Coordinates of C-alpha atoms in Angstrom, one line a residue:
Chain Q
M1 CA -32.6 6.9 -3.2
P2 CA -33.0 11.0 -2.8
L3 CA -29.0 11.1 -3.7
L4 CA -29.5 9.9 -7.2
S5 CA -33.0 11.4 -7.9
D6 CA -31.2 15.1 -6.8
I7 CA -28.7 14.9 -9.0
A8 CA -30.5 14.0 -11.7
G9 CA -33.0 16.6 -11.2
Y10 CA -30.5 19.0 -10.9
W11 CA -28.9 18.1 -14.0
L12 CA -32.0 18.1 -15.9
N13 CA -32.3 21.4 -15.0
G14 CA -28.9 22.0 -16.2
T15 CA -29.5 20.4 -19.5
M16 CA -32.9 22.6 -19.6
R17 CA -30.6 25.8 -19.6
T18 CA -28.4 24.7 -22.3
F19 CA -31.1 24.5 -24.6
E20 CA -32.4 27.7 -23.8
A21 CA -28.8 29.6 -24.1
F22 CA -28.9 27.9 -27.6
G23 CA -32.6 28.8 -28.6
Q24 CA -32.0 32.2 -27.5
G25 CA -28.7 32.8 -28.6
F26 CA -26.6 32.9 -25.5
G27 CA -25.7 36.0 -23.7
S28 CA -26.7 39.2 -24.9
P29 CA -27.2 42.6 -22.9
A30 CA -31.4 41.8 -22.3
T31 CA -31.0 38.5 -20.2
D32 CA -28.5 39.7 -17.5
P33 CA -29.8 39.7 -14.0
P34 CA -30.6 42.9 -12.4
A35 CA -27.9 45.4 -11.7
L36 CA -26.4 44.5 -8.4
T37 CA -25.0 47.6 -8.0
P38 CA -26.8 51.2 -9.7
Y39 CA -24.9 52.4 -12.3
D40 CA -25.3 55.1 -15.2
V41 CA -24.6 54.5 -19.0
I42 CA -22.5 57.7 -19.8
Y43 CA -21.6 57.0 -23.3
E44 CA -22.9 54.3 -25.7
G45 CA -21.1 54.1 -29.2
G46 CA -20.0 51.5 -31.8
K47 CA -19.6 48.5 -29.3
V48 CA -18.8 49.8 -26.0
S49 CA -21.6 50.8 -23.5
L50 CA -19.7 52.4 -21.0
R51 CA -20.8 52.3 -17.4
H52 CA -20.0 54.8 -14.4
Y53 CA -20.7 53.4 -10.8
A54 CA -20.3 56.5 -8.4
A55 CA -18.3 55.6 -5.2
P56 CA -20.0 57.2 -1.9
V57 CA -17.1 58.3 -0.2
R58 CA -14.1 59.3 -3.3
Q59 CA -10.7 59.1 -2.1
H60 CA -9.2 58.8 -4.9
A61 CA -8.3 61.2 -7.9
T62 CA -7.9 59.4 -10.5
P63 CA -10.9 57.2 -12.1
L64 CA -10.9 53.5 -12.8
L65 CA -11.6 52.0 -15.6
I66 CA -12.0 48.6 -16.1
V67 CA -12.0 46.9 -18.7
Y68 CA -13.8 43.5 -19.3
A69 CA -13.1 40.5 -21.9
L70 CA -15.2 39.9 -24.8
V71 CA -16.2 36.8 -23.8
K72 CA -19.1 36.8 -21.8
R73 CA -21.5 39.0 -20.0
P74 CA -19.4 41.4 -17.4
Y75 CA -22.4 41.1 -14.3
I76 CA -19.5 38.7 -12.9
L77 CA -17.7 41.3 -12.1
D78 CA -20.9 42.2 -10.0
L79 CA -22.4 39.1 -8.7
Q80 CA -23.8 39.2 -5.6
P81 CA -23.5 41.5 -2.3
G82 CA -19.9 40.4 -0.8
K83 CA -19.1 39.0 -4.2
S84 CA -18.6 42.2 -5.9
V85 CA -15.3 43.4 -7.6
V86 CA -16.9 46.9 -8.2
Q87 CA -18.8 47.2 -5.0
S88 CA -14.9 46.5 -3.6
L89 CA -13.2 49.2 -5.5
L90 CA -15.7 51.6 -4.8
A91 CA -15.8 50.6 -0.4
Q92 CA -12.4 51.7 -1.4
G93 CA -13.2 55.2 -2.9
Y94 CA -12.4 54.7 -6.7
E95 CA -14.6 56.3 -8.8
V96 CA -15.6 53.1 -11.0
Y97 CA -16.2 53.0 -15.0
L98 CA -16.6 50.0 -16.8
I99 CA -16.6 49.0 -20.5
D100 CA -19.5 46.4 -21.0
W101 CA -18.7 45.1 -24.3
L102 CA -21.7 45.1 -26.7
P103 CA -22.0 42.1 -28.9
P104 CA -20.8 41.8 -31.9
N105 CA -23.3 41.1 -34.7
R106 CA -23.1 40.5 -38.5
H107 CA -21.5 43.9 -39.4
D108 CA -18.7 43.4 -37.0
T109 CA -16.8 40.8 -39.2
K110 CA -13.9 43.0 -39.8
L111 CA -13.8 44.3 -36.1
G112 CA -9.9 42.9 -35.0
F113 CA -7.7 44.4 -32.2
D114 CA -7.5 47.5 -34.3
G115 CA -11.0 48.7 -33.7
Y116 CA -11.3 47.5 -30.5
V117 CA -8.0 48.9 -28.8
N118 CA -8.0 52.3 -30.9
E119 CA -11.3 53.0 -31.6
E120 CA -13.5 51.2 -28.6
I121 CA -11.7 51.9 -25.6
A122 CA -9.8 54.8 -27.3
N123 CA -13.6 56.3 -27.0
A124 CA -14.4 55.2 -23.9
V125 CA -11.1 56.6 -22.2
R126 CA -12.2 59.7 -24.1
A127 CA -15.3 59.7 -21.9
V128 CA -13.7 59.2 -18.8
Q129 CA -11.4 61.3 -19.6
I130 CA -14.3 64.4 -20.2
A131 CA -16.7 62.8 -17.5
E132 CA -14.1 63.5 -15.1
H133 CA -11.8 66.2 -16.4
V134 CA -8.2 64.2 -16.0
E135 CA -5.7 63.1 -18.7
Q136 CA -5.0 60.0 -17.3
V137 CA -6.8 56.9 -15.9
D138 CA -5.9 54.0 -14.1
L139 CA -6.9 50.5 -16.2
L140 CA -7.8 47.4 -15.0
G141 CA -8.4 44.9 -17.3
Y142 CA -9.3 41.0 -16.7
C143 CA -8.3 38.4 -18.8
F144 CA -9.0 39.2 -22.2
G145 CA -10.3 42.7 -21.0
A146 CA -6.0 42.8 -19.7
L147 CA -5.0 41.9 -22.9
L148 CA -6.9 44.6 -24.4
A149 CA -5.8 47.0 -21.7
L150 CA -2.3 46.3 -22.1
L151 CA -2.2 46.7 -25.7
Y152 CA -4.4 50.4 -25.2
A153 CA -1.3 50.7 -22.3
A154 CA 1.3 50.0 -25.1
L155 CA -0.4 52.4 -28.2
H156 CA -1.5 55.3 -26.1
P157 CA 1.6 55.3 -22.8
A158 CA 0.3 59.3 -22.2
N159 CA -3.6 58.4 -21.3
V160 CA -2.5 55.7 -18.5
K161 CA -1.7 56.3 -15.0
N162 CA -1.1 52.5 -13.8
L163 CA -2.1 49.3 -14.9
V164 CA -3.5 46.2 -13.6
T165 CA -4.1 43.0 -15.5
L166 CA -5.8 40.7 -13.8
T167 CA -5.2 36.7 -15.5
I168 CA -3.5 37.9 -18.7
P169 CA -3.3 35.3 -21.5
F170 CA 0.1 36.7 -22.2
D171 CA 2.3 34.1 -22.9
M172 CA 0.7 32.1 -25.5
S173 CA 3.3 29.0 -26.1
V174 CA 2.8 28.0 -22.5
R175 CA 0.9 24.5 -23.3
E176 CA 0.5 23.6 -19.6
L177 CA -3.2 23.3 -20.1
P178 CA -4.1 20.3 -22.1
I179 CA -7.5 22.4 -23.7
Y180 CA -4.5 24.1 -25.6
N181 CA -3.9 21.2 -27.7
L182 CA -6.8 20.9 -29.4
V183 CA -6.7 25.0 -30.1
D184 CA -3.2 24.3 -31.8
A185 CA -4.8 21.6 -33.7
M186 CA -7.2 24.0 -35.3
S187 CA -5.9 24.9 -38.9
D188 CA -5.5 28.3 -40.5
V189 CA -8.0 27.0 -42.9
T190 CA -10.0 25.9 -40.0
V191 CA -10.3 29.5 -38.6
D192 CA -10.9 31.2 -42.3
L193 CA -13.6 28.3 -42.7
I194 CA -15.6 29.4 -39.1
T195 CA -15.3 33.1 -40.3
R196 CA -16.7 32.8 -43.7
I197 CA -19.4 30.4 -42.7
Y198 CA -20.9 32.6 -39.4
G199 CA -19.4 36.0 -39.9
N200 CA -18.4 35.9 -36.4
C201 CA -16.9 32.9 -34.1
P202 CA -20.7 32.1 -32.7
A203 CA -21.0 32.1 -29.4
W204 CA -22.0 28.5 -29.3
M205 CA -18.6 27.5 -30.6
V206 CA -16.8 30.1 -27.8
N207 CA -18.8 28.4 -24.7
A208 CA -18.2 24.6 -25.9
N209 CA -14.8 25.5 -26.0
F210 CA -14.9 26.9 -21.9
L211 CA -17.4 23.3 -21.4
S212 CA -14.6 21.3 -23.0
M213 CA -12.1 22.8 -20.4
A214 CA -13.3 20.8 -17.9
P215 CA -16.1 18.6 -19.3
I216 CA -16.5 16.2 -16.3
H217 CA -17.0 19.1 -14.1
H218 CA -19.9 20.2 -16.3
A219 CA -21.4 16.8 -16.9
L220 CA -21.1 15.8 -13.5
D221 CA -19.2 17.3 -10.5
K222 CA -20.6 20.7 -10.4
Y223 CA -24.2 19.2 -9.9
V224 CA -23.0 16.6 -7.1
G225 CA -21.4 20.2 -5.8
L226 CA -24.5 20.9 -5.8
Y227 CA -26.1 18.3 -3.8
R228 CA -23.3 18.3 -1.7
N229 CA -23.8 21.7 -0.5
S230 CA -27.6 22.1 -1.0
E231 CA -27.5 22.8 2.8
R232 CA -25.5 25.8 2.9
D233 CA -27.0 29.3 2.8
G234 CA -27.1 31.1 -0.7
Y235 CA -25.4 28.0 -2.0
A236 CA -28.2 27.0 -4.2
A237 CA -28.8 30.4 -5.3
M238 CA -25.4 31.5 -5.7
F239 CA -25.3 28.3 -8.0
E240 CA -27.7 29.6 -10.6
L241 CA -26.5 32.7 -10.7
F242 CA -23.0 31.2 -11.4
E243 CA -24.5 28.7 -14.2
R244 CA -26.5 31.6 -16.0
W245 CA -23.3 33.1 -16.2
M246 CA -21.3 30.3 -17.4
M247 CA -24.5 30.3 -20.4
S248 CA -23.6 34.3 -21.6
D249 CA -21.4 33.7 -24.0
V250 CA -21.2 36.3 -27.0
P251 CA -20.0 35.2 -30.5
L252 CA -16.4 36.8 -30.7
A253 CA -16.1 39.3 -33.9
G254 CA -14.6 37.2 -37.1
Q255 CA -11.3 39.5 -37.0
T256 CA -10.8 39.6 -33.5
F257 CA -11.0 35.5 -33.4
R258 CA -8.9 35.4 -36.6
E259 CA -5.8 37.8 -35.1
L260 CA -5.9 35.8 -31.7
V261 CA -5.9 32.3 -32.7
T262 CA -3.8 33.1 -35.8
Q263 CA -1.2 35.4 -34.5
L264 CA -1.4 35.7 -30.9
F265 CA -2.0 31.9 -29.8
K266 CA -0.5 29.9 -32.8
R267 CA 2.7 32.3 -33.2
N268 CA 3.0 34.1 -29.9
A269 CA 3.4 37.0 -31.5
L270 CA 2.8 39.7 -29.1
V271 CA 5.8 37.9 -27.0
R272 CA 8.1 37.6 -29.7
G273 CA 7.3 41.1 -30.7
E274 CA 5.7 40.9 -33.8
F275 CA 2.3 41.7 -32.9
K276 CA 0.6 45.0 -35.1
I277 CA -2.5 46.5 -34.7
G278 CA -3.4 49.1 -37.2
G279 CA 0.2 49.0 -39.1
E280 CA 1.7 50.0 -35.7
T281 CA 4.3 46.7 -34.1
I282 CA 3.5 46.8 -30.6
D283 CA 6.2 47.4 -28.4
L284 CA 5.3 46.8 -24.7
R285 CA 8.6 48.7 -23.5
R286 CA 6.5 52.0 -24.7
I287 CA 4.2 51.4 -21.3
T288 CA 6.5 53.1 -18.2
C289 CA 3.3 53.4 -15.6
P290 CA 3.4 51.4 -12.9
L291 CA 1.9 47.9 -13.6
L292 CA 0.6 45.0 -11.4
N293 CA 0.0 41.9 -12.4
V294 CA -2.3 39.4 -10.6
V295 CA -2.5 35.9 -11.4
A296 CA -4.3 33.3 -9.8
A297 CA -2.1 30.1 -8.7
Q298 CA -4.8 27.8 -9.5
D299 CA -5.9 29.2 -12.8
D300 CA -7.8 26.2 -15.3
V301 CA -7.9 28.7 -18.2
V302 CA -5.3 31.1 -18.2
H303 CA -2.0 28.6 -16.8
P304 CA -0.5 31.4 -14.4
A305 CA 2.6 30.7 -16.3
S306 CA 1.1 32.4 -19.2
S307 CA 0.3 35.6 -17.2
L308 CA 4.0 35.5 -14.8
G309 CA 6.3 36.2 -17.7
L310 CA 4.5 39.9 -18.2
P311 CA 6.3 42.6 -16.2
E312 CA 10.1 41.4 -17.8
F313 CA 8.6 42.3 -21.0
V314 CA 7.2 46.1 -19.9
G315 CA 9.3 49.3 -19.9
S316 CA 8.5 49.7 -16.5
V317 CA 10.3 50.3 -13.5
D318 CA 7.6 50.2 -10.4
K319 CA 6.0 46.3 -11.4
R320 CA 5.5 43.6 -9.9
N321 CA 3.3 39.9 -10.1
L322 CA 0.7 39.5 -7.4
T323 CA 0.3 35.3 -6.8
F324 CA -3.5 34.9 -5.0
P325 CA -4.0 31.4 -4.5
T326 CA -7.4 31.1 -5.8
G327 CA -8.7 29.8 -9.7
H328 CA -9.6 31.9 -12.4
L329 CA -13.1 33.2 -11.2
G330 CA -12.1 32.6 -7.7
A331 CA -10.0 36.0 -8.5
V332 CA -13.4 38.2 -9.5
V333 CA -15.8 35.8 -6.9
S334 CA -14.2 33.9 -4.0
A335 CA -14.3 35.4 -0.7
G336 CA -10.7 35.4 -0.2
A337 CA -10.7 37.5 -3.1
M338 CA -12.7 39.8 -1.4
T339 CA -10.5 40.2 1.8
K340 CA -7.2 40.2 0.9
L341 CA -6.8 40.6 -3.3
W342 CA -8.7 43.3 -3.7
P343 CA -7.9 45.3 -1.1
E344 CA -4.5 44.6 -1.8
V345 CA -5.3 45.6 -5.2
G346 CA -6.9 48.7 -3.9
N347 CA -3.9 49.8 -1.8
W348 CA -1.2 49.4 -4.0
L349 CA -3.3 52.0 -6.6
A350 CA -3.5 54.4 -3.6
A351 CA -0.2 54.5 -2.8
R352 CA 0.1 55.7 -6.4
E353 CA -2.7 57.9 -6.3
T354 CA -3.2 61.7 -5.9
P355 CA -6.2 62.1 -3.1
A356 CA -9.5 63.5 -4.3
N357 CA -9.8 67.2 -3.1
Chain G
M1 CA 2.9 13.5 -22.2
K2 CA 4.3 11.5 -19.7
K3 CA 3.6 13.4 -17.0
Q4 CA 0.4 13.2 -18.0
E5 CA 0.3 9.4 -17.6
S6 CA 2.4 9.7 -14.7
Q7 CA -0.6 11.4 -13.2
V8 CA -3.1 9.3 -14.6
V9 CA -1.7 6.6 -12.9
Q10 CA -0.8 8.2 -9.5
E11 CA -4.9 8.9 -9.6
L12 CA -5.8 5.8 -10.4
G13 CA -3.9 4.5 -7.3
K14 CA -5.9 7.0 -4.9
F15 CA -9.5 5.9 -7.0
V16 CA -8.5 2.2 -6.2
Q17 CA -7.7 2.5 -3.0
A18 CA -10.8 4.7 -1.8
F19 CA -13.2 2.6 -4.1
W20 CA -12.0 -1.1 -3.5
L21 CA -10.5 -0.5 0.1
E22 CA -11.5 2.0 2.2
L23 CA -15.3 1.9 0.7
P24 CA -16.1 -1.8 1.2
M25 CA -14.1 -1.5 4.5
A26 CA -16.4 1.5 6.1
A27 CA -19.2 0.0 4.8
A28 CA -18.3 -3.6 6.3
N29 CA -17.6 -1.9 9.3
R30 CA -21.1 -0.2 9.1
F31 CA -22.9 -4.0 8.9
F32 CA -21.0 -5.5 11.7
G33 CA -21.9 -2.1 13.6
N34 CA -18.6 -1.1 14.3
G35 CA -18.6 2.4 12.2
N36 CA -21.1 4.6 11.8
E37 CA -23.2 5.9 9.1
I38 CA -21.6 9.4 8.9
T39 CA -17.9 7.3 8.1
L40 CA -19.6 5.1 5.1
R41 CA -21.0 8.4 3.4
K42 CA -17.2 10.2 3.9
A43 CA -15.8 7.1 2.8
G44 CA -18.1 7.1 -0.2
W45 CA -17.2 11.2 -1.0
K46 CA -14.1 10.3 -0.8
A47 CA -14.0 6.9 -3.4
Y48 CA -16.4 9.6 -5.5
D49 CA -14.0 12.4 -5.4
A50 CA -11.3 10.5 -6.2
F51 CA -13.4 8.9 -9.7
V52 CA -13.7 12.3 -10.9
S53 CA -9.7 13.6 -10.0
L54 CA -9.0 10.4 -12.2
A55 CA -11.7 10.8 -14.9
N56 CA -9.8 14.9 -15.3
E57 CA -6.7 13.3 -15.6
A58 CA -7.6 10.5 -18.2
T59 CA -9.5 14.0 -19.9
N60 CA -6.6 15.6 -19.9
T61 CA -4.3 12.7 -20.9
I62 CA -6.9 12.4 -24.0
Y63 CA -6.6 16.1 -24.9
A64 CA -2.5 16.0 -24.5
N65 CA -2.6 13.3 -27.1
P66 CA -1.3 14.9 -30.5
V67 CA -3.0 12.0 -32.6
V68 CA -5.8 13.1 -30.9
G69 CA -5.4 16.9 -31.2
S70 CA -4.8 16.3 -35.2
L71 CA -8.0 14.1 -35.5
T72 CA -10.0 16.5 -33.8
G73 CA -8.6 19.4 -36.0
Q74 CA -9.3 17.1 -38.9
T75 CA -12.4 16.4 -38.2
M76 CA -13.2 19.8 -37.8
E77 CA -12.0 21.1 -40.7
R78 CA -13.6 18.7 -42.1
A79 CA -17.2 18.9 -41.3
L80 CA -17.0 22.9 -41.6
Q81 CA -15.7 22.3 -45.2
I82 CA -19.2 20.3 -46.3
Q83 CA -20.8 22.9 -44.1
H84 CA -19.8 25.6 -46.4
M85 CA -19.9 23.4 -49.4
G86 CA -23.7 22.6 -48.5
S87 CA -24.7 25.8 -47.5
A88 CA -23.0 27.0 -50.9
A89 CA -24.5 24.8 -52.7
A90 CA -28.0 25.3 -50.9
S91 CA -27.8 29.3 -52.2
A92 CA -27.2 28.1 -55.7
F93 CA -30.2 25.6 -56.1
F94 CA -32.4 28.0 -54.2
G95 CA -31.1 31.1 -56.1
N96 CA -32.2 29.4 -59.6
L97 CA -35.7 27.8 -58.2
W98 CA -37.3 30.1 -56.2
P99 CA -37.7 32.5 -59.5
A100 CA -38.4 29.6 -62.0
V101 CA -41.5 28.7 -59.9
G102 CA -42.2 32.5 -60.0
L103 CA -41.3 33.0 -55.7
P104 CA -39.3 36.3 -54.8
T105 CA -36.0 35.8 -53.6
A106 CA -34.8 37.2 -49.9
S107 CA -33.0 40.5 -51.7
E108 CA -36.6 41.2 -53.9
V109 CA -38.2 40.8 -50.6
A110 CA -36.3 43.3 -48.6
G111 CA -36.2 45.5 -52.0
L112 CA -40.0 45.3 -51.6
R113 CA -39.9 45.9 -47.6
N114 CA -37.9 49.1 -48.6
E115 CA -40.0 50.3 -51.5
I116 CA -43.0 49.6 -49.0
A117 CA -41.6 51.4 -45.8
A118 CA -40.6 54.9 -48.9
L119 CA -44.3 54.7 -49.9
H120 CA -45.2 54.8 -46.2
E121 CA -43.3 58.0 -45.8
D122 CA -44.5 59.9 -49.0
L123 CA -48.1 58.7 -47.9
S124 CA -47.7 60.4 -44.3
Q125 CA -46.2 63.6 -45.7
A126 CA -48.7 63.4 -47.9
V127 CA -51.1 63.6 -45.4
E128 CA -49.7 65.7 -43.1
A129 CA -49.3 68.7 -46.0
A130 CA -53.2 68.2 -47.3
E131 CA -53.8 69.0 -43.0
K132 CA -52.0 72.3 -43.4
E133 CA -53.7 73.0 -46.8
E134 CA -56.6 72.0 -45.2
Q135 CA -55.7 74.2 -42.1
A136 CA -54.7 77.6 -44.3
Q137 CA -57.5 77.7 -46.1
S138 CA -60.3 77.2 -43.1
P139 CA -60.2 79.8 -40.7
M140 CA -61.4 77.9 -38.0
L141 CA -59.1 75.2 -38.3
A142 CA -56.6 77.8 -38.2
A143 CA -57.8 79.1 -35.1
T144 CA -54.9 77.0 -33.3
S145 CA -52.5 78.5 -34.8
A146 CA -50.8 82.0 -34.1
E147 CA -51.9 83.2 -37.5
G148 CA -56.0 82.3 -36.9
L149 CA -55.9 83.7 -33.6
S150 CA -55.5 87.2 -35.0
L151 CA -57.8 86.1 -37.6
L152 CA -60.1 85.7 -34.4
R153 CA -58.6 88.8 -33.3
N154 CA -60.1 90.7 -36.6
G155 CA -64.0 89.4 -36.1
Y156 CA -64.3 86.1 -38.1
F157 CA -66.5 85.3 -34.9
K158 CA -68.5 87.8 -35.4
R159 CA -69.1 87.7 -39.2
D160 CA -70.1 84.1 -38.7
D161 CA -72.5 84.9 -35.6
R162 CA -73.9 87.5 -38.1
E163 CA -74.8 84.5 -40.4
D164 CA -76.0 82.5 -37.5
D165 CA -78.3 85.1 -36.6
E166 CA -79.4 86.1 -40.3
D167 CA -80.4 82.3 -40.8
A168 CA -82.7 82.6 -37.5
A169 CA -84.6 85.3 -39.0
A170 CA -85.1 83.6 -41.8

């Protein structure tokens, strides 16, 4: 029975990969695969390693800063030729900068949203402003990174020319995805215990949360999928790379984890206008720059209903939702996203851009 | 919750149809020579896909159940409390046990390491200072520096050469 033995072999490999990830502490910059697109690190400080990808032919004056999520490593945005958001944007003439978050260690347990937004992103934006001799940057945030970019834009609106939020977890009262009911059941005492015992929310816990979103897929179906697609060119290589990324979780800084669960997730403080950063209440109406809110219609990590309401809350006149028929990861790796979504995002930015001299 | 349950029922219906009706039908057709391998394989994968959809919906229904949520939350909290108490007890126990049996504590080891590192630094500084002093006293060694070069120009080499000649004559 080659079918069963093959699937069993794939499953065994997957299990070994999980054990290895446990052994080495999941994701770290050291375990990243070789970079697909060459880049220079132009600034490194605090928890930020700021990458610069130079456009082969620059067509736009304003640089684009990608704020990646705090969970998992950022190489998903530059995975393979033809499956790279970075390469798509470079080909459209954008000068791309990317925040590669350095994983928090035991000294970073007090690092909360204030530190990430008002210090880390603020420093990265300043570095781009200095490197490019510009006053404003375009911000593009992915998932949790979109939330951070939104908060930065609300607190420092003068520095942001255009804002693109991709699959943003905004309205946390949405409970369309059943897994969220389990997170709801996590009491404040539990959150407190996690940060007291571990300091930060450990990477294995973040990983377990992702795996439990689709347990059947991760336990069985993805291996069966690999068997069914084993004849397809490049599928196995892509699968390996993707699985490696799935195990690249990094810890979430203790204070950030606490604020995320207790304030944002359970109390929906941002939407209710009660979320404070560094003592300042976030007022999303302060965002007046153009906003493109990209929503993945089949998103099973951040439900579309959680993202769709964002434009109503910002003060911008030029704002819109762009719903694309794909999943949470499909938005950054699928062939459809590369041929349709990213050119559309590029065109939206270009229409609000100054051509480069 | 009701929505979840109705979806499970819907998926169950699809699974029953694919697994108990279509798959045996395709197998029978293949057995009696009416169907081919491809049709049978397609029916098999259809039954598998129906099973996965059913399993996913069943999992979602379990997640959506408030009792399951509450139990999970309580279990997690209890497990963490036990872990917290365990680590506190362990640190209290070993914290007292280590000095009692004459073993150093972690902080003492760390302090010792720092002290050794400081001693290393002191030693390297002392060696460096001694070398400098030695260089200053010896014109030959000092010849590597600018000061040494001026000494050479002032005839120290010649004097040494003279001394060598005198030794040879003697």
